PDB file of C-alpha atoms in Angstrom:
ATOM      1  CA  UNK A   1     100.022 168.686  40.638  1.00  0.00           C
ATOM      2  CA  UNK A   2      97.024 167.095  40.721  1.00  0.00           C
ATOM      3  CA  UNK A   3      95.514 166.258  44.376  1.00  0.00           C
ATOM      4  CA  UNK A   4      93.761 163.676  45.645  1.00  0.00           C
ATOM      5  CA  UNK A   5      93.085 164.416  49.578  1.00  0.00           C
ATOM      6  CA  UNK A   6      91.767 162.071  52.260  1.00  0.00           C
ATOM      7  CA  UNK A   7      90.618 163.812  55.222  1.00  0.00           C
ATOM      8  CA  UNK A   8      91.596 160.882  57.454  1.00  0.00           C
ATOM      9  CA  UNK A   9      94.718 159.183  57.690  1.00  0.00           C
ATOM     10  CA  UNK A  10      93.936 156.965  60.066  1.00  0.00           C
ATOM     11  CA  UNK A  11      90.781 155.966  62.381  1.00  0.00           C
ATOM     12  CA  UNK A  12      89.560 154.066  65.051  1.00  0.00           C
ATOM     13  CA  UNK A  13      85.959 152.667  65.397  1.00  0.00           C
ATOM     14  CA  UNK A  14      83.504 150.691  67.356  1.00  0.00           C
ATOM     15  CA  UNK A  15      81.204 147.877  65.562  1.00  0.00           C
ATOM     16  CA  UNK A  16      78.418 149.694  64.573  1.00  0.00           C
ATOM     17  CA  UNK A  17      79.450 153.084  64.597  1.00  0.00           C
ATOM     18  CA  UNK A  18      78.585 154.760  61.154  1.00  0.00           C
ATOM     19  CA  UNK A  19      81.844 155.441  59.695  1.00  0.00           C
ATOM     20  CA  UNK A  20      82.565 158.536  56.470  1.00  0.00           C
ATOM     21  CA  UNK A  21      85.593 158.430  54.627  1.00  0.00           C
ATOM     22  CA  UNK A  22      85.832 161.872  52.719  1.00  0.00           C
ATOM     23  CA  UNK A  23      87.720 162.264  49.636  1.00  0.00           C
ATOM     24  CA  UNK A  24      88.489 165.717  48.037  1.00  0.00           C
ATOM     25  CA  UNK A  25      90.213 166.141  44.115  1.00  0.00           C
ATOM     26  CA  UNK A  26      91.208 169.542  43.459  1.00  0.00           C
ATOM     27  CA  UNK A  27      91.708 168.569  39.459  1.00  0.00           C
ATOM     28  CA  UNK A  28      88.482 168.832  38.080  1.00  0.00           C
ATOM     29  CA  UNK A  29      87.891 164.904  37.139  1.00  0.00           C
ATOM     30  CA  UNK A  30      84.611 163.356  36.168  1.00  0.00           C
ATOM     31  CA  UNK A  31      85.755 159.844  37.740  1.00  0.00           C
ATOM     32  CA  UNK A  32      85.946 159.179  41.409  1.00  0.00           C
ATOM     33  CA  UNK A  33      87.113 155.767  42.918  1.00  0.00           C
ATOM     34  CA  UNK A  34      86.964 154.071  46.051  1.00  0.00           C
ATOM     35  CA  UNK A  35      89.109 150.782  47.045  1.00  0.00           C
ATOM     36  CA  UNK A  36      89.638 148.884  49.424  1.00  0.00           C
ATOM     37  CA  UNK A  37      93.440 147.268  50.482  1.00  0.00           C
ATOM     38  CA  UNK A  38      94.436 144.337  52.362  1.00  0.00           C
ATOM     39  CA  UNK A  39      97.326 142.121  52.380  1.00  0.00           C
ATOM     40  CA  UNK A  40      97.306 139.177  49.698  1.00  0.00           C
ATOM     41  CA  UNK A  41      93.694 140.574  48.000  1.00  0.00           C
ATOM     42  CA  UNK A  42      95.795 143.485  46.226  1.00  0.00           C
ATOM     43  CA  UNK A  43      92.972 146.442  45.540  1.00  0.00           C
ATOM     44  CA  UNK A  44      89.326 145.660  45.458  1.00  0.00           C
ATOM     45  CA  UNK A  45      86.772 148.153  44.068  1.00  0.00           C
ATOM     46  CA  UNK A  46      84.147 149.452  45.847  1.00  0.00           C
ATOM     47  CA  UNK A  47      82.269 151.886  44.129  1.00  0.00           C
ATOM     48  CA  UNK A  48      82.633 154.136  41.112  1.00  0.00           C
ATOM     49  CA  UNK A  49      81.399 157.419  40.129  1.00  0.00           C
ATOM     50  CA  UNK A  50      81.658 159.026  36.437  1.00  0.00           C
ATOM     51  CA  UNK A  51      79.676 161.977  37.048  1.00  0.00           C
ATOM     52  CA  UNK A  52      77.850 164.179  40.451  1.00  0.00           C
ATOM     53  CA  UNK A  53      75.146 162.118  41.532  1.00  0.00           C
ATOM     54  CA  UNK A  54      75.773 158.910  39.625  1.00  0.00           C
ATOM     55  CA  UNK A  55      77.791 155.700  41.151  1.00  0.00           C
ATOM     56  CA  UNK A  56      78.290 152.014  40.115  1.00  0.00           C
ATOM     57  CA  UNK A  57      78.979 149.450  42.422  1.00  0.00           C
ATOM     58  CA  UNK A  58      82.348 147.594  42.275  1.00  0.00           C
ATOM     59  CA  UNK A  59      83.137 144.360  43.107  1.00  0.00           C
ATOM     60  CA  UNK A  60      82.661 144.333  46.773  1.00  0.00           C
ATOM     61  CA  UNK A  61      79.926 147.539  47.351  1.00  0.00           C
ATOM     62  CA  UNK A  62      78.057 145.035  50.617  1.00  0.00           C
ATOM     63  CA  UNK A  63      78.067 146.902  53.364  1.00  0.00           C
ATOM     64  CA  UNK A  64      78.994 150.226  51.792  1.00  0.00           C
ATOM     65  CA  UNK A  65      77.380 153.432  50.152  1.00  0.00           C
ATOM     66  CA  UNK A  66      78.465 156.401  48.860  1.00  0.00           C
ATOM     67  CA  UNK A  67      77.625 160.027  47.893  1.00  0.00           C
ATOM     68  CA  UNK A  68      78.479 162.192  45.086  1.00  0.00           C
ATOM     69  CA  UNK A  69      77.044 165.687  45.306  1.00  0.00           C
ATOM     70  CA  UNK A  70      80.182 167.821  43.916  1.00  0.00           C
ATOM     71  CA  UNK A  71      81.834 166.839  41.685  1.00  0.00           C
ATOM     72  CA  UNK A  72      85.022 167.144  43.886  1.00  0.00           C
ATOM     73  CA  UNK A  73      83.946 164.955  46.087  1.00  0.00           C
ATOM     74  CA  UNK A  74      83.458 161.421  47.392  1.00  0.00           C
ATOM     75  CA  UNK A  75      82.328 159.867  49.752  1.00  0.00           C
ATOM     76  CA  UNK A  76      82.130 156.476  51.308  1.00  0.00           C
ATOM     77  CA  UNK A  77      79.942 155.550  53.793  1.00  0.00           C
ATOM     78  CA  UNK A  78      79.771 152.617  56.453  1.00  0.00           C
ATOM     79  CA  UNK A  79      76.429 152.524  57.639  1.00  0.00           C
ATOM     80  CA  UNK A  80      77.373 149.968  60.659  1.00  0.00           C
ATOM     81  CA  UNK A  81      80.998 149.578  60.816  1.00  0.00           C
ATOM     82  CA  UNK A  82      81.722 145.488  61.462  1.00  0.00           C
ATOM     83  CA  UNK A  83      85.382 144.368  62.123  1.00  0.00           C
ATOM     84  CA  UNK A  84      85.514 142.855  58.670  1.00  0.00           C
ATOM     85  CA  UNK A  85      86.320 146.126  57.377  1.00  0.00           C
ATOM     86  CA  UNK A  86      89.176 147.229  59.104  1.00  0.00           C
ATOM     87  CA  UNK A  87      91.284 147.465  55.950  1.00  0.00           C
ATOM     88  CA  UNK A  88      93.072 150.404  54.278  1.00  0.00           C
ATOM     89  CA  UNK A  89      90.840 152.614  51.863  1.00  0.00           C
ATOM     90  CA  UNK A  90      91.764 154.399  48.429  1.00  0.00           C
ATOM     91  CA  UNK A  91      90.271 157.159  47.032  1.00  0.00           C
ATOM     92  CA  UNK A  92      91.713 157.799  43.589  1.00  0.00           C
ATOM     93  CA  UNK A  93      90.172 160.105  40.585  1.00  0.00           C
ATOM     94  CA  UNK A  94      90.540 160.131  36.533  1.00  0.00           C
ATOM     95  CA  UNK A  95      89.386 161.988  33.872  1.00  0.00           C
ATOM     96  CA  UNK A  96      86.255 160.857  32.432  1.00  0.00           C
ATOM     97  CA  UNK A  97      85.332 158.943  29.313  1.00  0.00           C
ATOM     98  CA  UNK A  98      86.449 161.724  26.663  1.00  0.00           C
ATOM     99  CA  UNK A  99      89.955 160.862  27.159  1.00  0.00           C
ATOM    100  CA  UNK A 100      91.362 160.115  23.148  1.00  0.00           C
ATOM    101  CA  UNK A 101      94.276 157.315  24.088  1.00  0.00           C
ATOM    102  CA  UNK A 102      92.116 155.894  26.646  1.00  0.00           C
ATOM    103  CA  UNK A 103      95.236 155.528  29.263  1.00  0.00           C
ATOM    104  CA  UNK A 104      93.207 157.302  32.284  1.00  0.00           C
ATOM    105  CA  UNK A 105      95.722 157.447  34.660  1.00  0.00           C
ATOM    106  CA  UNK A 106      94.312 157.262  38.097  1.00  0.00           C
ATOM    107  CA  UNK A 107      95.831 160.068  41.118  1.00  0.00           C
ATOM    108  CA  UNK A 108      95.528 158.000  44.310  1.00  0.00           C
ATOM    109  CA  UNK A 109      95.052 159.641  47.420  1.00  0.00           C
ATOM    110  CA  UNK A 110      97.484 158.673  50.644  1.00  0.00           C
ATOM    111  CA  UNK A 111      95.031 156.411  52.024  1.00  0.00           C
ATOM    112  CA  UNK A 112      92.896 155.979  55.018  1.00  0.00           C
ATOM    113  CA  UNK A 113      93.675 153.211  57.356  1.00  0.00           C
ATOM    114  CA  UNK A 114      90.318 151.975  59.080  1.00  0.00           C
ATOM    115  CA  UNK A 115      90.185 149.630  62.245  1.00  0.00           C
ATOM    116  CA  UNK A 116      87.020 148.601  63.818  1.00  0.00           C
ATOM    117  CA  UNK A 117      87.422 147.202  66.835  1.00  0.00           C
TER     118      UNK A 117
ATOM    119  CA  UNK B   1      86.688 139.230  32.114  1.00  0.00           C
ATOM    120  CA  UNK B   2      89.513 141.612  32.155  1.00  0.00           C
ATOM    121  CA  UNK B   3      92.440 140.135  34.241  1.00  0.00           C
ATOM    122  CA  UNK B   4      96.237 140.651  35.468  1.00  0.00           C
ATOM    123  CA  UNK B   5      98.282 137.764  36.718  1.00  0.00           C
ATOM    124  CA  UNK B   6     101.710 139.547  38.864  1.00  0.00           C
ATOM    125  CA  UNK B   7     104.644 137.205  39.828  1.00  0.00           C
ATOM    126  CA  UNK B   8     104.057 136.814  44.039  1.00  0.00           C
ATOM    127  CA  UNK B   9     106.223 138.299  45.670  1.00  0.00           C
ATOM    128  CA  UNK B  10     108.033 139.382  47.987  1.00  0.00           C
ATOM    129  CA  UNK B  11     110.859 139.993  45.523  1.00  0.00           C
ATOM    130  CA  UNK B  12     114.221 140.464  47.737  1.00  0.00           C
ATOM    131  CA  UNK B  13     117.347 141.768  46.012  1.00  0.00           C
ATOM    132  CA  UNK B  14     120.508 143.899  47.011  1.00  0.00           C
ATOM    133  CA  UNK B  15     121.486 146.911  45.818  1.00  0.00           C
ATOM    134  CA  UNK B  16     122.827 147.454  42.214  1.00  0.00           C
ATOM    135  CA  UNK B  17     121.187 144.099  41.564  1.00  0.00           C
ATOM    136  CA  UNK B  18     118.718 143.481  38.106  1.00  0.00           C
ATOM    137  CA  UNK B  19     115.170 143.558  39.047  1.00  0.00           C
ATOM    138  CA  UNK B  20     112.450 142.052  36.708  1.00  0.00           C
ATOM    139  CA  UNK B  21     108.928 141.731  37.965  1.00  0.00           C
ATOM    140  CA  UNK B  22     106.721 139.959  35.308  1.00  0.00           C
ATOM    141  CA  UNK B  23     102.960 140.788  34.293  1.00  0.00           C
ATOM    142  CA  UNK B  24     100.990 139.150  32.249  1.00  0.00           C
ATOM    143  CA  UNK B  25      97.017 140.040  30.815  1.00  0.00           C
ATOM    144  CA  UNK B  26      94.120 139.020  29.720  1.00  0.00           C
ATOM    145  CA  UNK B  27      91.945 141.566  28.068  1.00  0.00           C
ATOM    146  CA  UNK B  28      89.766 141.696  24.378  1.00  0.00           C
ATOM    147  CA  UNK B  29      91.143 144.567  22.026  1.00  0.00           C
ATOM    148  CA  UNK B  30      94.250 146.453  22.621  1.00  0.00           C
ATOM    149  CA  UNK B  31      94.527 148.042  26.163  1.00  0.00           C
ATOM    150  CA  UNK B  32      96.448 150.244  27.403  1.00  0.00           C
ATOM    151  CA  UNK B  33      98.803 148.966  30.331  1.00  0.00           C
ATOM    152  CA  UNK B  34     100.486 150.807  33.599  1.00  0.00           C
ATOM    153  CA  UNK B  35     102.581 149.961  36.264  1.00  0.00           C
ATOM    154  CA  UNK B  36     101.911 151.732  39.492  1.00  0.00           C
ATOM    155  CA  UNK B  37     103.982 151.860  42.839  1.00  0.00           C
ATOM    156  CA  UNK B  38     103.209 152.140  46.117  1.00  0.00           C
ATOM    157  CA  UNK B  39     105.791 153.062  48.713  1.00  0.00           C
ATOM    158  CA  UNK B  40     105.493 153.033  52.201  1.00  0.00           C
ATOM    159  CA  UNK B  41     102.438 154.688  54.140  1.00  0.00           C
ATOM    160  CA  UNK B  42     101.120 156.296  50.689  1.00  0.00           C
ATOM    161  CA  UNK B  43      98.998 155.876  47.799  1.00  0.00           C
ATOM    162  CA  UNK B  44      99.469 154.144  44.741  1.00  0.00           C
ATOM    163  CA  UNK B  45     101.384 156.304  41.800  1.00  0.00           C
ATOM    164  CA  UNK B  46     101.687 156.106  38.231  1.00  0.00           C
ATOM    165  CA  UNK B  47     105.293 154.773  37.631  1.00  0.00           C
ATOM    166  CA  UNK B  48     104.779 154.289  33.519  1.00  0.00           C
ATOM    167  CA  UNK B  49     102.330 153.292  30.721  1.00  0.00           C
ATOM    168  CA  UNK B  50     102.035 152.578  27.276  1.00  0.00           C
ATOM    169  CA  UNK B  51      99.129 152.764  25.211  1.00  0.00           C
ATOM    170  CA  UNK B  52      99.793 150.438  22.164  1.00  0.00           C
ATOM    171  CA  UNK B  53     102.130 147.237  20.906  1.00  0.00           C
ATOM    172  CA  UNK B  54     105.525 147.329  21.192  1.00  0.00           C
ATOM    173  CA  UNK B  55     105.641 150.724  22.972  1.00  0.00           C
ATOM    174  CA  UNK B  56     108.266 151.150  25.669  1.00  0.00           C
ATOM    175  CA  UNK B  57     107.181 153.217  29.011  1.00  0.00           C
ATOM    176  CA  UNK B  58     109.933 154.293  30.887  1.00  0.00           C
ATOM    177  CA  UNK B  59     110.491 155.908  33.981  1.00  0.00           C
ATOM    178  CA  UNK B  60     113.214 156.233  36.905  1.00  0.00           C
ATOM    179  CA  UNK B  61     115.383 154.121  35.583  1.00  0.00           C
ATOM    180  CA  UNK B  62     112.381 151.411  35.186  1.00  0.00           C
ATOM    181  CA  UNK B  63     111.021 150.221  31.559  1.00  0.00           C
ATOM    182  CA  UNK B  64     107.970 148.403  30.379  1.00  0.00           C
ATOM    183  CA  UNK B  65     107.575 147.181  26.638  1.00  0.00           C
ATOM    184  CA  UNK B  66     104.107 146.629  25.537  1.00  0.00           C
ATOM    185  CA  UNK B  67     104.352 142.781  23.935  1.00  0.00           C
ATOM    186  CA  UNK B  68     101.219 142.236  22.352  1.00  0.00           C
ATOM    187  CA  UNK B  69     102.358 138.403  20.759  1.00  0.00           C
ATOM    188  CA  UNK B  70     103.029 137.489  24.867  1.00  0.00           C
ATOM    189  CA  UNK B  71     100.489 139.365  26.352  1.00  0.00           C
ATOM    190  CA  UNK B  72     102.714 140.275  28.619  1.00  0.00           C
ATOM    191  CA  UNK B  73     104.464 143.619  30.422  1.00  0.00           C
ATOM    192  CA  UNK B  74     107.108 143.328  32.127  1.00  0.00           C
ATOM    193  CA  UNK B  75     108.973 145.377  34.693  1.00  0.00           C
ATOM    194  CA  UNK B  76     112.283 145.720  34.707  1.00  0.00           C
ATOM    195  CA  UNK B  77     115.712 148.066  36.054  1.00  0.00           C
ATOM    196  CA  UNK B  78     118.879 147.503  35.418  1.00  0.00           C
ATOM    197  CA  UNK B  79     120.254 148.518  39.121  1.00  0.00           C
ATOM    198  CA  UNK B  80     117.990 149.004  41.734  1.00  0.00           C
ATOM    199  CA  UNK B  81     118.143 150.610  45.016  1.00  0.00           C
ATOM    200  CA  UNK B  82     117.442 151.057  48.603  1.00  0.00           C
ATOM    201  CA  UNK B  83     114.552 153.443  48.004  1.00  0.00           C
ATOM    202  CA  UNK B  84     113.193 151.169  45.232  1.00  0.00           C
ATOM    203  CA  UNK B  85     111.513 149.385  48.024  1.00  0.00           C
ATOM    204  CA  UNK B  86     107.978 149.072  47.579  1.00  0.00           C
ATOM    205  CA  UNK B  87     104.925 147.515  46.460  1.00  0.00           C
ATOM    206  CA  UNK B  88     104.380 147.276  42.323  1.00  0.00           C
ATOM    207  CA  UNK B  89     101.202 147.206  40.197  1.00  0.00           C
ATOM    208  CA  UNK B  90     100.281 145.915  37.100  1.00  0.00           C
ATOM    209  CA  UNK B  91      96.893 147.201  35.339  1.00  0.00           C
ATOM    210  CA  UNK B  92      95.498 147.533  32.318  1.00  0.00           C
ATOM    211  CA  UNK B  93      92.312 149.505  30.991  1.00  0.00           C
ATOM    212  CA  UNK B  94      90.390 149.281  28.000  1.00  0.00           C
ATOM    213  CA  UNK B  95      90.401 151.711  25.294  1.00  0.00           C
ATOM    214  CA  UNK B  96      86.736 153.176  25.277  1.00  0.00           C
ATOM    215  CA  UNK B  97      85.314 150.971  27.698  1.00  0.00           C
ATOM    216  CA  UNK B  98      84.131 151.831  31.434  1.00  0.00           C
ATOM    217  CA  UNK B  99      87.747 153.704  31.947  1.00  0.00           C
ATOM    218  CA  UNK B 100      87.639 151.161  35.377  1.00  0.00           C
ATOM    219  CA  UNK B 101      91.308 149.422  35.215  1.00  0.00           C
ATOM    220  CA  UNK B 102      92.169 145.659  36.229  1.00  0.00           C
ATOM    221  CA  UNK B 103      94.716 145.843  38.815  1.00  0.00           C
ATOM    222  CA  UNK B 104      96.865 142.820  39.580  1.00  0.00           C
ATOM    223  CA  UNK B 105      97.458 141.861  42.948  1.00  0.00           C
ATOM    224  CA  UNK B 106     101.154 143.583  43.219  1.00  0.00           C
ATOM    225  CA  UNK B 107     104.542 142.525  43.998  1.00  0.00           C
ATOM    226  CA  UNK B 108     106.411 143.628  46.883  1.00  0.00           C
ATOM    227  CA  UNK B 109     109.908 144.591  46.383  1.00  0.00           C
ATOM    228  CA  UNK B 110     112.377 144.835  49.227  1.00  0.00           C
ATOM    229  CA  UNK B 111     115.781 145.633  48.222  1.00  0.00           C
ATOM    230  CA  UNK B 112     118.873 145.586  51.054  1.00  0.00           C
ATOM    231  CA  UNK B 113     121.847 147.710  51.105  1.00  0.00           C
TER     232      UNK B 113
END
């Protein structure tokens, strides 16, 4: 089975306390996700990576960064936590581009649960 | 853009009762289309897909059919249960684009013994 593995399940911050979220596959995938959850918004991308080293920014990346320096792993990175991002984060993983239907099904991880208080 | 449109939930239904969750797109070309679920406390998992027009994706007692002339891909089961509670996502990616999917905005289903 393919794994996606969030070290955190849950965490509790101060505002402005520089926050990682680490995300492990163990399946070998170029693509790497992060997303963001909250109730009534449904998922919200964050960042994207296809490949070590290389990310794209999402639809909401203010306020975020993130690192890709194996390709196993991902990381996002609050440099000053605010309480606007207390939310629930999603790592998830694909294959990359060479897929031949196109249907890249993404492997979520169990999600980490951020509040900043 | 790329977009999903979900029916808002939440959906509440008893046991053994017909569940249909609808799911429409809008998308250029001919993507491929999943529905996801998301049950309590975990990540989001692929429940089905299908990759072309009129294609069925089926799953746990849950089907999908692919209707191209509607644009649309619906959910449905024909006797749900207790443990069918959760939340449900629509998506579609593009066939040789960024391999980033649309998600909808998902539909909570709660269903009562």
């Amino acid at each position: 089975d393919v794994k996606v593995t969030q070290s955190s399940r849950y965490l509790v911050k101060r505002t402005g306390e520089k926050v990682f979220l680490e995300c492990v596959q163990d399946m070998d995938h170029e693509n790497m996700f992060w997303y963001r959850q909250d109730p009534g918004l449904g998922l919200r991308l964050i960042y994207f990576s296809y490949d070590v080293k290389m990310k794209e920014k999402g639809d909401i990346p203010e306020g975020y960064s993130v690192s890709r320096e194996k390709k196993e792993r991902f990381s996002l990175i609050l440099e000053s936590a605010s309480t606007n991002q207390t939310s629930m984060y999603l790592c998830a993983s694909s294959f990359g581009r060479g897929s031949p239907t196109g249907a890249n099904v993404l492997t979520f991880g169990a999600g980490s649960r951020l509040t900043v208080l | 853009g790329d977009s999903v449109t979900q029916m808002e939930g939440p959906v509440t239904l008893s046991e053994e009762a017909f569940l249909t969750i609808n799911c429409t797109y809008t998308a250029t070309g001919y993507p491929s289309l999943f529905w996801y679920v998301q049950y309590p406390g975990e990540g989001l998992q692929l429940l089905l897909k299908a990759t072309k027009a009129d294609d069925k994706g089926s799953n746990k007692g849950f089907e999908a059919t692919y209707r191209k002339e509607t644009t649309s891909f619906h959910l449905e089961k024909g006797s749900v249960q207790v443990s069918d509670s959760a939340v449900y996502f629509c998506a579609l990616m593009r066939t040789g684009g960024s391999y980033i999917p649309t998600f909808g905005r998902g539909t909570s289903l709660i269903v009562h013994p």
